JSON list of C-alpha atoms in Angstrom, two decimals:
[
{"chain": "D", "resi": 8, "resn": "MET", "atom": "CA", "xyz": [-15.17, 15.99, -52.40]},
{"chain": "D", "resi": 9, "resn": "ALA", "atom": "CA", "xyz": [-12.40, 18.30, -50.68]},
{"chain": "D", "resi": 10, "resn": "ASN", "atom": "CA", "xyz": [-10.76, 20.68, -53.02]},
{"chain": "D", "resi": 11, "resn": "ILE", "atom": "CA", "xyz": [-7.21, 21.26, -53.50]},
{"chain": "D", "resi": 12, "resn": "HIS", "atom": "CA", "xyz": [-6.97, 24.12, -51.24]},
{"chain": "D", "resi": 13, "resn": "GLU", "atom": "CA", "xyz": [-8.68, 22.29, -48.40]},
{"chain": "D", "resi": 14, "resn": "LEU", "atom": "CA", "xyz": [-6.30, 19.02, -48.58]},
{"chain": "D", "resi": 15, "resn": "LYS", "atom": "CA", "xyz": [-3.41, 21.59, -48.43]},
{"chain": "D", "resi": 16, "resn": "GLU", "atom": "CA", "xyz": [-4.63, 23.34, -45.25]},
{"chain": "D", "resi": 17, "resn": "ALA", "atom": "CA", "xyz": [-5.48, 19.76, -43.68]},
{"chain": "D", "resi": 18, "resn": "TYR", "atom": "CA", "xyz": [-1.78, 18.39, -44.79]},
{"chain": "D", "resi": 19, "resn": "ASP", "atom": "CA", "xyz": [-0.02, 21.68, -43.42]},
{"chain": "D", "resi": 20, "resn": "ASP", "atom": "CA", "xyz": [-2.09, 20.88, -40.04]},
{"chain": "D", "resi": 21, "resn": "LEU", "atom": "CA", "xyz": [-1.24, 17.38, -39.54]},
{"chain": "D", "resi": 22, "resn": "GLN", "atom": "CA", "xyz": [2.41, 18.71, -40.31]},
{"chain": "D", "resi": 23, "resn": "ALA", "atom": "CA", "xyz": [2.41, 21.03, -37.36]},
{"chain": "D", "resi": 24, "resn": "ARG", "atom": "CA", "xyz": [0.73, 18.36, -35.31]},
{"chain": "D", "resi": 25, "resn": "TYR", "atom": "CA", "xyz": [3.29, 15.99, -36.05]},
{"chain": "D", "resi": 26, "resn": "ALA", "atom": "CA", "xyz": [6.15, 18.71, -35.66]},
{"chain": "D", "resi": 27, "resn": "ASN", "atom": "CA", "xyz": [4.61, 19.47, -32.10]},
{"chain": "D", "resi": 28, "resn": "THR", "atom": "CA", "xyz": [4.35, 15.77, -31.15]},
{"chain": "D", "resi": 29, "resn": "LEU", "atom": "CA", "xyz": [7.90, 15.28, -31.62]},
{"chain": "D", "resi": 30, "resn": "SER", "atom": "CA", "xyz": [8.82, 18.55, -29.83]},
{"chain": "D", "resi": 31, "resn": "MET", "atom": "CA", "xyz": [6.99, 17.34, -26.85]},
{"chain": "D", "resi": 32, "resn": "LEU", "atom": "CA", "xyz": [8.83, 13.83, -26.98]},
{"chain": "D", "resi": 33, "resn": "LEU", "atom": "CA", "xyz": [12.21, 15.55, -27.18]},
{"chain": "D", "resi": 34, "resn": "ASP", "atom": "CA", "xyz": [11.34, 17.84, -24.23]},
{"chain": "D", "resi": 35, "resn": "ALA", "atom": "CA", "xyz": [10.33, 14.58, -22.30]},
{"chain": "D", "resi": 36, "resn": "LEU", "atom": "CA", "xyz": [13.33, 12.77, -22.87]},
{"chain": "D", "resi": 37, "resn": "ASP", "atom": "CA", "xyz": [15.56, 15.97, -21.99]},
{"chain": "D", "resi": 38, "resn": "ARG", "atom": "CA", "xyz": [13.50, 15.82, -18.76]},
{"chain": "D", "resi": 39, "resn": "LEU", "atom": "CA", "xyz": [14.33, 12.23, -18.04]},
{"chain": "D", "resi": 40, "resn": "ASP", "atom": "CA", "xyz": [18.10, 12.63, -18.77]},
{"chain": "D", "resi": 41, "resn": "GLU", "atom": "CA", "xyz": [17.76, 15.34, -16.13]},
{"chain": "D", "resi": 42, "resn": "LYS", "atom": "CA", "xyz": [16.54, 12.94, -13.29]},
{"chain": "D", "resi": 43, "resn": "PRO", "atom": "CA", "xyz": [19.12, 11.60, -10.83]},
{"chain": "D", "resi": 44, "resn": "THR", "atom": "CA", "xyz": [20.06, 7.91, -11.34]},
{"chain": "D", "resi": 45, "resn": "GLU", "atom": "CA", "xyz": [19.92, 7.40, -7.33]},
{"chain": "D", "resi": 46, "resn": "VAL", "atom": "CA", "xyz": [17.18, 6.64, -5.35]},
{"chain": "D", "resi": 47, "resn": "GLU", "atom": "CA", "xyz": [16.81, 7.26, -1.72]},
{"chain": "D", "resi": 48, "resn": "VAL", "atom": "CA", "xyz": [14.89, 4.44, 0.19]},
{"chain": "D", "resi": 49, "resn": "GLU", "atom": "CA", "xyz": [13.55, 5.12, 3.63]},
{"chain": "D", "resi": 50, "resn": "LYS", "atom": "CA", "xyz": [13.94, 1.91, 5.38]},
{"chain": "D", "resi": 51, "resn": "ILE", "atom": "CA", "xyz": [11.77, 1.02, 8.41]},
{"chain": "D", "resi": 52, "resn": "VAL", "atom": "CA", "xyz": [13.35, -0.99, 11.22]},
{"chain": "D", "resi": 53, "resn": "GLU", "atom": "CA", "xyz": [11.19, -2.46, 14.00]},
{"chain": "D", "resi": 54, "resn": "VAL", "atom": "CA", "xyz": [12.78, -2.98, 17.68]},
{"chain": "D", "resi": 55, "resn": "GLN", "atom": "CA", "xyz": [11.11, -5.39, 20.19]},
{"chain": "D", "resi": 56, "resn": "ALA", "atom": "CA", "xyz": [11.09, -3.76, 23.42]},
{"chain": "D", "resi": 57, "resn": "GLU", "atom": "CA", "xyz": [11.89, -6.01, 26.47]},
{"chain": "D", "resi": 58, "resn": "LEU", "atom": "CA", "xyz": [9.02, -5.69, 28.97]},
{"chain": "D", "resi": 59, "resn": "ASP", "atom": "CA", "xyz": [9.03, -6.79, 32.43]},
{"chain": "D", "resi": 60, "resn": "ILE", "atom": "CA", "xyz": [5.31, -8.18, 32.71]},
{"chain": "D", "resi": 61, "resn": "ASP", "atom": "CA", "xyz": [4.47, -10.58, 35.32]},
{"chain": "D", "resi": 62, "resn": "LEU", "atom": "CA", "xyz": [2.04, -13.15, 33.60]},
{"chain": "D", "resi": 63, "resn": "ASN", "atom": "CA", "xyz": [1.42, -15.36, 36.64]},
{"chain": "D", "resi": 64, "resn": "THR", "atom": "CA", "xyz": [-2.30, -15.59, 37.33]},
{"chain": "D", "resi": 65, "resn": "PRO", "atom": "CA", "xyz": [-3.24, -13.03, 40.31]},
{"chain": "D", "resi": 66, "resn": "SER", "atom": "CA", "xyz": [-3.73, -15.18, 43.51]},
{"chain": "D", "resi": 67, "resn": "ASP", "atom": "CA", "xyz": [-7.83, -13.76, 43.83]},
{"chain": "D", "resi": 68, "resn": "ILE", "atom": "CA", "xyz": [-8.42, -15.22, 39.92]},
{"chain": "D", "resi": 69, "resn": "VAL", "atom": "CA", "xyz": [-7.11, -18.56, 41.64]},
{"chain": "D", "resi": 70, "resn": "ALA", "atom": "CA", "xyz": [-9.20, -18.56, 44.39]},
{"chain": "D", "resi": 71, "resn": "LEU", "atom": "CA", "xyz": [-12.11, -17.52, 42.02]},
{"chain": "D", "resi": 72, "resn": "GLU", "atom": "CA", "xyz": [-11.15, -20.66, 39.69]},
{"chain": "D", "resi": 73, "resn": "GLU", "atom": "CA", "xyz": [-10.49, -23.33, 42.50]},
{"chain": "D", "resi": 74, "resn": "LYS", "atom": "CA", "xyz": [-14.13, -22.18, 44.05]},
{"chain": "D", "resi": 75, "resn": "LEU", "atom": "CA", "xyz": [-15.70, -22.71, 40.35]},
{"chain": "D", "resi": 76, "resn": "LYS", "atom": "CA", "xyz": [-13.80, -25.81, 40.05]},
{"chain": "D", "resi": 77, "resn": "GLY", "atom": "CA", "xyz": [-15.35, -27.27, 43.32]},
{"chain": "D", "resi": 78, "resn": "ARG", "atom": "CA", "xyz": [-18.73, -26.34, 42.41]},
{"chain": "D", "resi": 79, "resn": "LEU", "atom": "CA", "xyz": [-18.65, -28.11, 39.07]},
{"chain": "D", "resi": 80, "resn": "ASP", "atom": "CA", "xyz": [-16.70, -31.03, 40.70]},
{"chain": "D", "resi": 81, "resn": "GLY", "atom": "CA", "xyz": [-20.20, -31.36, 43.13]},
{"chain": "D", "resi": 82, "resn": "ILE", "atom": "CA", "xyz": [-22.43, -30.71, 40.17]},
{"chain": "D", "resi": 83, "resn": "SER", "atom": "CA", "xyz": [-20.89, -33.43, 38.36]},
{"chain": "D", "resi": 84, "resn": "GLY", "atom": "CA", "xyz": [-20.70, -35.76, 41.62]},
{"chain": "D", "resi": 85, "resn": "ALA", "atom": "CA", "xyz": [-24.39, -35.33, 42.35]},
{"chain": "D", "resi": 86, "resn": "ASN", "atom": "CA", "xyz": [-25.30, -35.96, 38.62]},
{"chain": "D", "resi": 87, "resn": "SER", "atom": "CA", "xyz": [-23.03, -39.34, 38.31]},
{"chain": "D", "resi": 88, "resn": "ALA", "atom": "CA", "xyz": [-25.00, -40.19, 41.76]},
{"chain": "D", "resi": 89, "resn": "SER", "atom": "CA", "xyz": [-28.26, -39.74, 40.59]},
{"chain": "D", "resi": 90, "resn": "ALA", "atom": "CA", "xyz": [-27.61, -41.66, 37.15]}
]
């Protein structure tokens, strides 16, 4: 069992730690009081740009599509005739 001297040291140590904790809490409260109450918020605004882009199909692609369509029509016509 601990003697009275050890108990007194432990009690004094506990009081010193408690006083230190209270001091740190008071310092933290002081720092919180010093913080500004206004907050600046950066706002990002997206702007749509107007672009002048020709979305029409180029004539060489149209010609290739027509050529492919003609070949597919020829293949499907030949398949239906032989069936």
